[in-house]
């Protein structure tokens, strides 16, 4: 099956009239493919990811996810079950008092039974080397731990696609190395946004740059 | 008890829901009772609860202090203002016996309730309290408000500190002048704007994980062996207090 999982066609988007953020932006993500996107601050990288999960709607263009065009809020409910978005600030993502509850939040929303959710929580935390973190309080975690737990909350939903928004900001080099290993071991298709060329180099197969509202090819070594 | 393995004090092993219910019922019963012997037993029960919760005397005293400062004021005011038979005349000032009793009973009630709440609820982690409330069918909105407050209060505090530092490193020194008031106004305004933005981002993050307005609880408290004796003892105590008061 080589149908793209995420496809954006000629997307226009603006927050304020007269100041377009995206203009005729195209992207195609195939199953299992990892695309790295670089670009300046405020060039619309985060906006792009939010358009894919329907937190924002384009002013023009088509959003096609898993082969279906998505327009209304209801269209995106399925998308959000199958596309995991890791936010730039882990504090936005972790809002439950304990790690276990936060990781369980997504699967519970998916309607899974409690016993199954417990298994998923344990498995996901184990997969990320966070075994034993279940009863830790989220607001007492360090920055690196928060990021990994946030990733766990996304992976616990068993998504087909991962959208990662600056996953390395504020992480120590050791944690970045661990994150790279983790991501490279995952089967999901990914869109990776980062300022860090070395990180993109280590994870992505295709490299794009967002400039002037559109995505352009970037040779893998600048 | 032969439980060496768990150093956790006896009362802290009791189910949070049972503790919450016991504390609320105890507070209501004590608040409506008036007989001296009933209040005496209630105060003693409060002290025993604090002891069973393993709270140190210093900790307890510090927490009782603010309440008793208020009580001291009552103790001075009520005897002089309450109506009733004066028991002592000090010059033109008459001290009403009823007023003295009223003040003492209020002080005893207040301390008994505070001791019980301290031992039963004060020893819960806030998330535990939130869950206990949720399981007792407290309104969802209130529970979420509590849990979200716990989660984000620290973050807001840090944000406020950051803004304050940002002002200070540019030479801001608070004084009693317009510049200070305006700066604090901006600071609070910025904090509100940042919080609102963060709120939006959190809702977005929740939506991305399939949130559609309903929270599911993962943890279920399980009644344990300690809960039965706790329920029996506390029920006997409450019923005993009520019978003593109205027999």
Short mmCIF file of C-alpha atoms in Angstrom, two decimals:
data_model
loop_
_atom_site.label_atom_id
_atom_site.label_comp_id
_atom_site.label_asym_id
_atom_site.label_seq_id
_atom_site.Cartn_x
_atom_site.Cartn_y
_atom_site.Cartn_z
CA UNK A 1 0.00 0.00 0.00
CA UNK A 2 1.69 3.16 -1.10
CA UNK A 3 -1.12 5.62 -0.67
CA UNK A 4 0.10 8.58 1.37
CA UNK A 5 -1.10 8.62 4.99
CA UNK A 6 -0.92 12.40 5.10
CA UNK A 7 -1.36 14.59 2.07
CA UNK A 8 -1.69 18.35 1.99
CA UNK A 9 -2.55 19.93 -1.35
CA UNK A 10 -1.94 23.62 -2.03
CA UNK A 11 -2.67 24.70 1.53
CA UNK A 12 -3.08 28.41 2.31
CA UNK A 13 -3.30 29.59 5.87
CA UNK A 14 -3.19 32.90 7.69
CA UNK A 15 -3.75 33.96 11.28
CA UNK A 16 -4.26 37.61 10.36
CA UNK A 17 -5.58 38.91 7.05
CA UNK A 18 -2.78 40.05 4.78
CA UNK A 19 -0.12 38.03 6.60
CA UNK A 20 -0.15 34.55 5.07
CA UNK A 21 1.77 31.87 6.95
CA UNK A 22 1.38 29.07 4.43
CA UNK A 23 0.89 29.63 0.69
CA UNK A 24 0.41 26.73 -1.65
CA UNK A 25 2.04 24.31 0.73
CA UNK A 26 2.19 20.66 -0.38
CA UNK A 27 3.35 17.64 1.52
CA UNK A 28 3.03 13.88 1.12
CA UNK A 29 3.92 11.43 3.83
CA UNK A 30 4.01 7.73 2.90
CA UNK A 31 3.53 4.89 5.36
CA UNK A 32 6.72 4.33 7.36
CA UNK A 33 8.41 7.40 5.89
CA UNK A 34 10.20 9.91 8.14
CA UNK A 35 10.32 13.48 6.84
CA UNK A 36 12.32 16.17 8.60
CA UNK A 37 11.20 19.78 8.29
CA UNK A 38 13.47 22.71 9.10
CA UNK A 39 12.69 26.41 8.96
CA UNK A 40 12.98 29.71 10.78
CA UNK A 41 11.06 30.67 13.88
CA UNK A 42 7.50 31.60 13.07
CA UNK A 43 7.65 30.24 9.53
CA UNK A 44 4.61 28.05 10.13
CA UNK A 45 6.06 24.67 11.07
CA UNK A 46 3.80 24.20 14.09
CA UNK A 47 0.86 25.54 12.08
CA UNK A 48 1.45 22.82 9.51
CA UNK A 49 1.16 20.09 12.15
CA UNK A 50 -1.94 21.67 13.70
CA UNK A 51 -3.59 21.72 10.27
CA UNK A 52 -3.03 17.99 9.92
CA UNK A 53 -4.86 17.15 13.13
CA UNK A 54 -7.57 19.74 12.54
CA UNK A 55 -6.76 22.15 15.36
CA UNK A 56 -6.61 24.74 12.58
CA UNK A 57 -8.42 24.79 9.23
CA UNK A 58 -6.77 25.98 6.02
CA UNK A 59 -8.17 29.00 4.20
CA UNK A 60 -7.64 27.12 0.94
CA UNK A 61 -6.41 23.71 -0.17
CA UNK A 62 -7.16 20.11 0.73
CA UNK A 63 -6.23 18.11 3.81
CA UNK A 64 -6.30 14.41 2.96
CA UNK A 65 -5.53 12.00 5.79
CA UNK A 66 -5.61 8.22 5.31
CA UNK A 67 -7.02 8.72 1.84
CA UNK A 68 -10.01 10.81 2.90
CA UNK A 69 -10.48 14.53 2.63
CA UNK A 70 -11.05 16.09 6.06
CA UNK A 71 -13.05 19.27 6.45
CA UNK A 72 -15.21 19.32 9.55
CA UNK A 73 -14.42 18.76 13.24
CA UNK A 74 -16.07 15.33 13.11
CA UNK A 75 -13.76 14.29 10.24
CA UNK A 76 -10.79 14.87 12.49
CA UNK A 77 -11.96 12.69 15.38
CA UNK A 78 -10.69 9.61 13.56
CA UNK A 79 -7.53 11.44 12.52
CA UNK A 80 -6.70 12.26 16.13
CA UNK A 81 -7.12 8.63 17.15
CA UNK A 82 -4.54 7.57 14.58
CA UNK A 83 -2.17 10.54 14.32
CA UNK A 84 -0.17 11.37 17.44
CA UNK A 85 1.02 14.95 17.89
CA UNK A 86 3.84 15.67 20.33
CA UNK A 87 3.57 19.29 21.43
CA UNK A 88 6.56 21.58 21.65
CA UNK A 89 5.97 22.24 25.35
CA UNK A 90 5.52 19.00 27.28
CA UNK A 91 3.76 20.94 30.05
CA UNK A 92 0.89 21.56 27.64
CA UNK A 93 0.52 17.88 27.04
CA UNK A 94 0.83 16.50 30.55
CA UNK A 95 -2.12 17.66 32.57
CA UNK A 96 -3.04 14.67 34.71
CA UNK A 97 -1.65 14.46 38.23
CA UNK A 98 0.19 11.18 37.73
CA UNK A 99 2.18 9.72 34.84
CA UNK A 100 -0.01 6.60 34.62
CA UNK A 101 -3.20 8.64 34.32
CA UNK A 102 -1.70 10.86 31.68
CA UNK A 103 -0.56 7.92 29.58
CA UNK A 104 -3.96 6.28 30.10
CA UNK A 105 -5.92 9.38 29.04
CA UNK A 106 -5.72 8.71 25.28
CA UNK A 107 -6.46 4.96 25.38
CA UNK A 108 -9.39 5.57 27.77
CA UNK A 109 -10.76 8.14 25.32
CA UNK A 110 -10.44 5.47 22.64
CA UNK A 111 -12.86 3.43 24.71
CA UNK A 112 -10.45 0.70 25.76
CA UNK A 113 -11.15 -1.35 28.89
CA UNK A 114 -9.29 -0.48 32.09
CA UNK A 115 -7.35 -3.74 32.25
CA UNK A 116 -6.15 -3.32 28.70
CA UNK A 117 -5.25 0.31 29.35
CA UNK A 118 -3.14 -0.72 32.34
CA UNK A 119 -1.23 -3.15 30.12
CA UNK A 120 -0.74 -0.46 27.47
CA UNK A 121 0.53 2.01 30.09
CA UNK A 122 3.06 -0.48 31.46
CA UNK A 123 4.19 -1.53 27.97
CA UNK A 124 4.56 1.99 26.65
CA UNK A 125 6.47 3.22 29.68
CA UNK A 126 8.71 0.15 29.48
CA UNK A 127 9.34 0.76 25.79
CA UNK A 128 10.61 4.27 26.59
CA UNK A 129 12.70 3.15 29.55
CA UNK A 130 10.27 4.74 32.00
CA UNK A 131 9.21 1.61 33.85
CA UNK A 132 8.25 2.41 37.42
CA UNK A 133 7.20 5.98 36.60
CA UNK A 134 3.47 5.17 36.90
CA UNK A 135 2.75 6.90 40.18
CA UNK A 136 5.20 9.81 39.74
CA UNK A 137 3.55 13.22 39.76
CA UNK A 138 3.84 14.87 36.36
CA UNK A 139 4.72 18.30 37.72
CA UNK A 140 7.68 16.88 39.62
CA UNK A 141 9.36 15.40 36.53
CA UNK A 142 12.50 16.89 34.99
CA UNK A 143 12.37 18.46 31.52
CA UNK A 144 13.76 15.38 29.79
CA UNK A 145 11.45 13.04 31.69
CA UNK A 146 8.45 15.21 30.82
CA UNK A 147 9.32 15.01 27.12
CA UNK A 148 9.61 11.22 27.22
CA UNK A 149 6.39 10.86 29.20
CA UNK A 150 4.66 13.16 26.68
CA UNK A 151 5.92 10.86 23.93
CA UNK A 152 4.56 7.91 25.91
CA UNK A 153 1.11 9.55 26.10
CA UNK A 154 1.13 9.80 22.31
CA UNK A 155 2.50 6.30 21.64
CA UNK A 156 -0.02 4.77 24.07
CA UNK A 157 -2.73 5.53 21.50
CA UNK A 158 -0.89 3.24 19.05
CA UNK A 159 -0.92 5.86 16.28
CA UNK A 160 -0.08 5.18 12.63
CA UNK A 161 1.56 8.57 12.19
CA UNK A 162 3.65 10.69 14.56
CA UNK A 163 3.96 14.45 14.31
CA UNK A 164 6.81 15.74 16.46
CA UNK A 165 7.10 19.46 17.14
CA UNK A 166 10.62 20.37 18.23
CA UNK A 167 11.10 17.20 20.25
CA UNK A 168 14.67 18.07 21.25
CA UNK A 169 14.20 21.57 22.70
CA UNK A 170 15.65 21.79 26.15
CA UNK A 171 16.95 18.24 26.18
CA UNK A 172 20.43 17.23 27.27
CA UNK A 173 22.64 15.59 24.60
CA UNK A 174 22.28 12.17 26.28
CA UNK A 175 18.51 12.37 26.19
CA UNK A 176 18.60 13.48 22.55
CA UNK A 177 20.71 10.41 21.67
CA UNK A 178 18.18 8.21 23.47
CA UNK A 179 15.29 9.91 21.69
CA UNK A 180 16.96 9.38 18.29
CA UNK A 181 17.40 5.68 19.02
CA UNK A 182 13.81 5.39 20.15
CA UNK A 183 12.37 7.17 17.12
CA UNK A 184 14.50 5.18 14.69
CA UNK A 185 13.17 2.00 16.25
CA UNK A 186 9.52 2.96 15.72
CA UNK A 187 7.57 1.75 12.68
CA UNK A 188 5.33 4.85 12.36
CA UNK A 189 5.46 7.41 9.58
CA UNK A 190 6.73 10.69 11.04
CA UNK A 191 6.88 14.38 10.37
CA UNK A 192 9.72 15.80 12.44
CA UNK A 193 10.07 19.49 13.02
CA UNK A 194 13.32 20.73 14.47
CA UNK A 195 15.87 23.49 14.60
CA UNK A 196 18.57 20.94 15.16
CA UNK A 197 20.08 19.81 11.82
CA UNK A 198 22.01 16.96 13.47
CA UNK A 199 18.81 15.58 14.96
CA UNK A 200 16.98 15.69 11.62
CA UNK A 201 19.99 14.15 9.93
CA UNK A 202 19.98 11.27 12.40
CA UNK A 203 16.26 10.53 12.13
CA UNK A 204 14.66 11.65 8.86
CA UNK A 205 14.99 10.09 5.42
CA UNK A 206 13.70 13.04 3.45
CA UNK A 207 14.57 16.64 4.27
CA UNK A 208 12.39 19.66 3.59
CA UNK A 209 12.62 23.30 4.48
CA UNK A 210 9.66 25.58 5.05
CA UNK A 211 10.29 28.97 3.49
CA UNK A 212 7.88 31.64 2.28
CA UNK A 213 4.89 29.49 3.12
CA UNK A 214 5.86 26.43 1.12
CA UNK A 215 7.94 23.31 1.55
CA UNK A 216 10.99 22.94 -0.60
CA UNK A 217 13.49 20.11 -0.96
CA UNK A 218 16.64 20.48 0.99
CA UNK A 219 19.74 18.47 0.26
CA UNK A 220 20.42 16.21 3.20
CA UNK A 221 23.61 18.12 4.08
CA UNK A 222 23.40 21.88 4.04
CA UNK B 1 -0.66 -4.70 65.11
CA UNK B 2 2.11 -6.85 63.74
CA UNK B 3 2.67 -4.83 60.63
CA UNK B 4 6.39 -4.06 60.69
CA UNK B 5 6.66 -4.03 56.91
CA UNK B 6 4.65 -0.84 56.39
CA UNK B 7 5.93 2.12 58.37
CA UNK B 8 2.91 4.10 57.13
CA UNK B 9 0.77 5.29 60.08
CA UNK B 10 -2.44 3.38 60.68
CA UNK B 11 -4.85 6.09 59.58
CA UNK B 12 -3.03 6.76 56.31
CA UNK B 13 -3.73 3.21 55.16
CA UNK B 14 -7.46 3.84 55.27
CA UNK B 15 -9.24 4.38 51.94
CA UNK B 16 -9.29 8.10 51.04
CA UNK B 17 -13.03 7.98 50.37
CA UNK B 18 -13.74 6.62 53.84
CA UNK B 19 -11.52 9.30 55.38
CA UNK B 20 -13.25 12.04 53.44
CA UNK B 21 -16.72 10.87 54.43
CA UNK B 22 -15.69 10.42 58.07
CA UNK B 23 -14.16 13.91 58.23
CA UNK B 24 -17.26 15.56 56.72
CA UNK B 25 -19.73 13.70 58.96
CA UNK B 26 -17.60 14.33 62.04
CA UNK B 27 -17.43 18.06 61.26
CA UNK B 28 -21.20 18.36 60.87
CA UNK B 29 -21.93 16.36 64.04
CA UNK B 30 -19.46 18.34 66.13
CA UNK B 31 -20.71 21.64 64.73
CA UNK B 32 -24.30 21.00 65.86
CA UNK B 33 -23.53 19.44 69.27
CA UNK B 34 -23.39 21.60 72.38
CA UNK B 35 -23.09 19.46 75.50
CA UNK B 36 -19.72 19.82 77.24
CA UNK B 37 -19.16 16.05 77.56
CA UNK B 38 -19.89 15.57 73.83
CA UNK B 39 -17.44 18.28 72.86
CA UNK B 40 -14.86 16.78 75.22
CA UNK B 41 -15.15 13.38 73.55
CA UNK B 42 -14.97 15.03 70.11
CA UNK B 43 -11.78 16.88 71.02
CA UNK B 44 -10.28 13.66 72.36
CA UNK B 45 -11.27 11.86 69.15
CA UNK B 46 -9.56 14.58 67.12
CA UNK B 47 -6.37 14.19 69.17
CA UNK B 48 -6.43 10.40 68.76
CA UNK B 49 -6.93 10.80 65.00
CA UNK B 50 -3.91 13.11 64.73
CA UNK B 51 -1.87 10.61 66.76
CA UNK B 52 -2.98 7.71 64.53
CA UNK B 53 -2.07 9.75 61.44
CA UNK B 54 1.47 10.04 62.81
CA UNK B 55 1.55 13.84 62.83
CA UNK B 56 4.14 15.38 65.13
CA UNK B 57 3.03 17.75 67.94
CA UNK B 58 5.02 20.65 66.45
CA UNK B 59 3.33 20.26 63.07
CA UNK B 60 -0.10 20.07 64.69
CA UNK B 61 0.54 23.10 66.90
CA UNK B 62 1.68 25.20 63.96
CA UNK B 63 -1.47 24.38 62.06
CA UNK B 64 -3.74 25.04 65.03
CA UNK B 65 -2.13 28.39 65.76
CA UNK B 66 -4.00 30.62 63.26
CA UNK B 67 -7.36 29.17 64.32
CA UNK B 68 -6.62 29.74 67.98
CA UNK B 69 -5.58 33.34 67.44
CA UNK B 70 -9.12 33.92 66.15
CA UNK B 71 -10.51 31.86 69.02
CA UNK B 72 -8.60 34.00 71.50
CA UNK B 73 -10.29 37.07 70.09
CA UNK B 74 -13.68 35.40 70.55
CA UNK B 75 -12.71 34.45 74.07
CA UNK B 76 -12.12 38.13 74.83
CA UNK B 77 -15.09 39.51 72.90
CA UNK B 78 -17.95 37.08 73.59
CA UNK B 79 -18.00 37.23 77.41
CA UNK B 80 -18.27 41.00 77.17
CA UNK B 81 -20.93 41.13 74.46
CA UNK B 82 -23.15 38.09 75.06
CA UNK B 83 -26.41 38.62 76.91
CA UNK B 84 -27.10 36.69 80.10
CA UNK B 85 -26.40 36.60 83.80
CA UNK B 86 -23.15 38.36 84.57
CA UNK B 87 -20.85 36.24 86.74
CA UNK B 88 -18.15 38.79 87.46
CA UNK B 89 -18.19 42.56 87.55
CA UNK B 90 -14.92 44.31 86.87
CA UNK B 91 -15.70 47.95 87.45
CA UNK B 92 -18.28 48.89 84.84
CA UNK B 93 -17.58 45.76 82.80
CA UNK B 94 -19.84 42.72 83.25
CA UNK B 95 -18.62 39.27 82.20
CA UNK B 96 -21.47 37.04 81.02
CA UNK B 97 -21.19 33.39 82.01
CA UNK B 98 -23.00 32.35 78.87
CA UNK B 99 -20.52 34.26 76.78
CA UNK B 100 -17.58 32.46 78.39
CA UNK B 101 -19.20 29.08 77.73
CA UNK B 102 -20.07 30.06 74.17
CA UNK B 103 -16.50 31.11 73.42
CA UNK B 104 -15.01 27.97 75.01
CA UNK B 105 -17.42 25.69 73.13
CA UNK B 106 -16.66 27.36 69.82
CA UNK B 107 -12.94 27.02 70.47
CA UNK B 108 -13.28 23.32 71.37
CA UNK B 109 -15.48 22.61 68.33
CA UNK B 110 -13.11 24.43 66.00
CA UNK B 111 -10.07 22.62 67.29
CA UNK B 112 -11.75 19.21 67.26
CA UNK B 113 -12.88 19.67 63.65
CA UNK B 114 -9.54 21.03 62.51
CA UNK B 115 -7.70 18.13 64.17
CA UNK B 116 -9.93 15.58 62.46
CA UNK B 117 -9.66 17.29 59.06
CA UNK B 118 -5.90 17.59 59.47
CA UNK B 119 -5.56 13.89 60.27
CA UNK B 120 -8.04 12.55 57.73
CA UNK B 121 -7.90 14.93 54.76
CA UNK B 122 -4.75 17.01 55.33
CA UNK B 123 -2.65 13.88 54.99
CA UNK B 124 -4.00 13.12 51.49
CA UNK B 125 -2.06 14.16 48.43
CA UNK B 126 -4.21 16.62 46.48
CA UNK B 127 -4.57 14.27 43.47
CA UNK B 128 -5.75 11.55 45.88
CA UNK B 129 -8.29 13.96 47.32
CA UNK B 130 -9.46 14.82 43.81
CA UNK B 131 -9.97 11.18 42.98
CA UNK B 132 -11.74 10.47 46.24
CA UNK B 133 -14.10 13.37 45.46
CA UNK B 134 -14.66 12.07 41.94
CA UNK B 135 -15.48 8.60 43.24
CA UNK B 136 -17.91 10.10 45.74
CA UNK B 137 -19.70 11.73 42.80
CA UNK B 138 -18.69 15.28 43.54
CA UNK B 139 -19.46 17.49 40.51
CA UNK B 140 -16.95 16.73 37.72
CA UNK B 141 -16.25 20.39 37.09
CA UNK B 142 -15.14 20.99 40.67
CA UNK B 143 -12.92 17.92 40.68
CA UNK B 144 -11.29 18.93 37.40
CA UNK B 145 -10.83 22.44 38.68
CA UNK B 146 -9.00 21.06 41.71
CA UNK B 147 -6.83 18.69 39.70
CA UNK B 148 -5.96 21.26 37.04
CA UNK B 149 -5.15 23.78 39.75
CA UNK B 150 -2.78 21.31 41.38
CA UNK B 151 -1.14 20.62 38.04
CA UNK B 152 -0.72 24.18 36.80
CA UNK B 153 -0.33 26.30 39.93
CA UNK B 154 3.41 25.63 40.05
CA UNK B 155 3.72 26.48 36.38
CA UNK B 156 1.92 29.80 36.85
CA UNK B 157 4.10 30.57 39.83
CA UNK B 158 7.23 29.95 37.75
CA UNK B 159 5.84 32.09 34.95
CA UNK B 160 5.14 34.91 37.39
CA UNK B 161 8.64 34.57 38.82
CA UNK B 162 10.11 34.69 35.29
CA UNK B 163 8.21 37.85 34.43
CA UNK B 164 9.23 39.37 37.74
CA UNK B 165 12.88 38.48 37.09
CA UNK B 166 12.63 39.93 33.60
CA UNK B 167 11.50 43.20 35.16
CA UNK B 168 14.16 43.10 37.87
CA UNK B 169 17.10 42.48 35.53
CA UNK B 170 16.14 45.66 33.76
CA UNK B 171 16.49 47.56 36.97
CA UNK B 172 12.90 47.49 38.23
CA UNK B 173 12.62 48.19 41.93
CA UNK B 174 9.11 48.23 43.34
CA UNK B 175 8.11 51.32 45.24
CA UNK B 176 4.87 53.10 46.01
CA UNK B 177 4.49 54.94 42.74
CA UNK B 178 2.64 54.89 39.46
CA UNK B 179 5.43 53.18 37.61
CA UNK B 180 5.31 50.24 40.05
CA UNK B 181 1.53 49.92 39.86
CA UNK B 182 1.59 50.02 36.09
CA UNK B 183 4.39 47.45 35.95
CA UNK B 184 2.49 45.09 38.25
CA UNK B 185 -0.60 45.67 36.14
CA UNK B 186 1.30 44.61 33.03
CA UNK B 187 2.76 41.66 34.89
CA UNK B 188 -0.63 40.37 36.01
CA UNK B 189 -2.11 41.08 32.57
CA UNK B 190 0.69 39.20 30.86
CA UNK B 191 0.25 36.32 33.28
CA UNK B 192 -3.46 36.15 32.42
CA UNK B 193 -2.75 36.25 28.68
CA UNK B 194 -0.08 33.56 28.99
CA UNK B 195 -2.38 31.40 31.09
CA UNK B 196 -5.23 31.74 28.63
CA UNK B 197 -2.91 30.79 25.79
CA UNK B 198 -1.62 27.83 27.75
CA UNK B 199 -5.19 26.82 28.49
CA UNK B 200 -5.92 26.78 24.77
CA UNK B 201 -2.82 24.71 24.06
CA UNK B 202 -3.78 22.22 26.76
CA UNK B 203 -7.28 21.84 25.33
CA UNK B 204 -5.71 21.30 21.90
CA UNK B 205 -3.39 18.65 23.30
CA UNK B 206 -6.34 16.96 24.96
CA UNK B 207 -8.38 17.02 21.76
CA UNK B 208 -5.47 15.43 19.93
CA UNK B 209 -5.72 12.53 22.31
CA UNK B 210 -9.40 12.03 21.63
CA UNK B 211 -10.88 14.14 24.45
CA UNK B 212 -14.55 14.89 23.90
CA UNK B 213 -15.61 16.36 27.21
CA UNK B 214 -15.51 13.31 29.44
CA UNK B 215 -12.86 12.17 31.87
CA UNK B 216 -12.37 8.52 32.63
CA UNK B 217 -10.78 7.52 35.89
CA UNK B 218 -8.02 4.96 35.74
CA UNK B 219 -7.48 4.39 39.42
CA UNK B 220 -10.01 2.62 41.50
CA UNK B 221 -9.48 2.61 45.21
CA UNK B 222 -9.94 -0.79 46.75
CA UNK B 223 -11.32 -1.25 50.22
CA UNK B 224 -8.68 -2.93 52.33
CA UNK B 225 -8.76 -4.79 55.64
CA UNK B 226 -8.07 -1.66 57.64
CA UNK B 227 -11.18 0.07 56.26
CA UNK B 228 -13.66 -2.13 58.10
CA UNK B 229 -12.42 -1.38 61.63
CA UNK B 230 -12.09 2.27 60.63
CA UNK B 231 -15.69 2.38 59.41
CA UNK B 232 -16.93 0.59 62.56
CA UNK B 233 -14.98 2.78 65.00
CA UNK B 234 -15.89 6.04 63.30
CA UNK B 235 -19.58 5.08 62.96
CA UNK B 236 -19.73 4.11 66.63
CA UNK B 237 -18.09 7.41 67.54
CA UNK B 238 -20.51 9.52 65.47
CA UNK B 239 -23.60 7.66 66.67
CA UNK B 240 -22.27 7.84 70.22
CA UNK B 241 -21.81 11.61 69.97
CA UNK B 242 -25.32 12.05 68.60
CA UNK B 243 -26.88 9.83 71.30
CA UNK B 244 -24.98 11.66 74.06
CA UNK B 245 -26.20 14.98 72.74
CA UNK B 246 -29.87 14.10 72.31
CA UNK B 247 -30.66 11.56 75.02
#
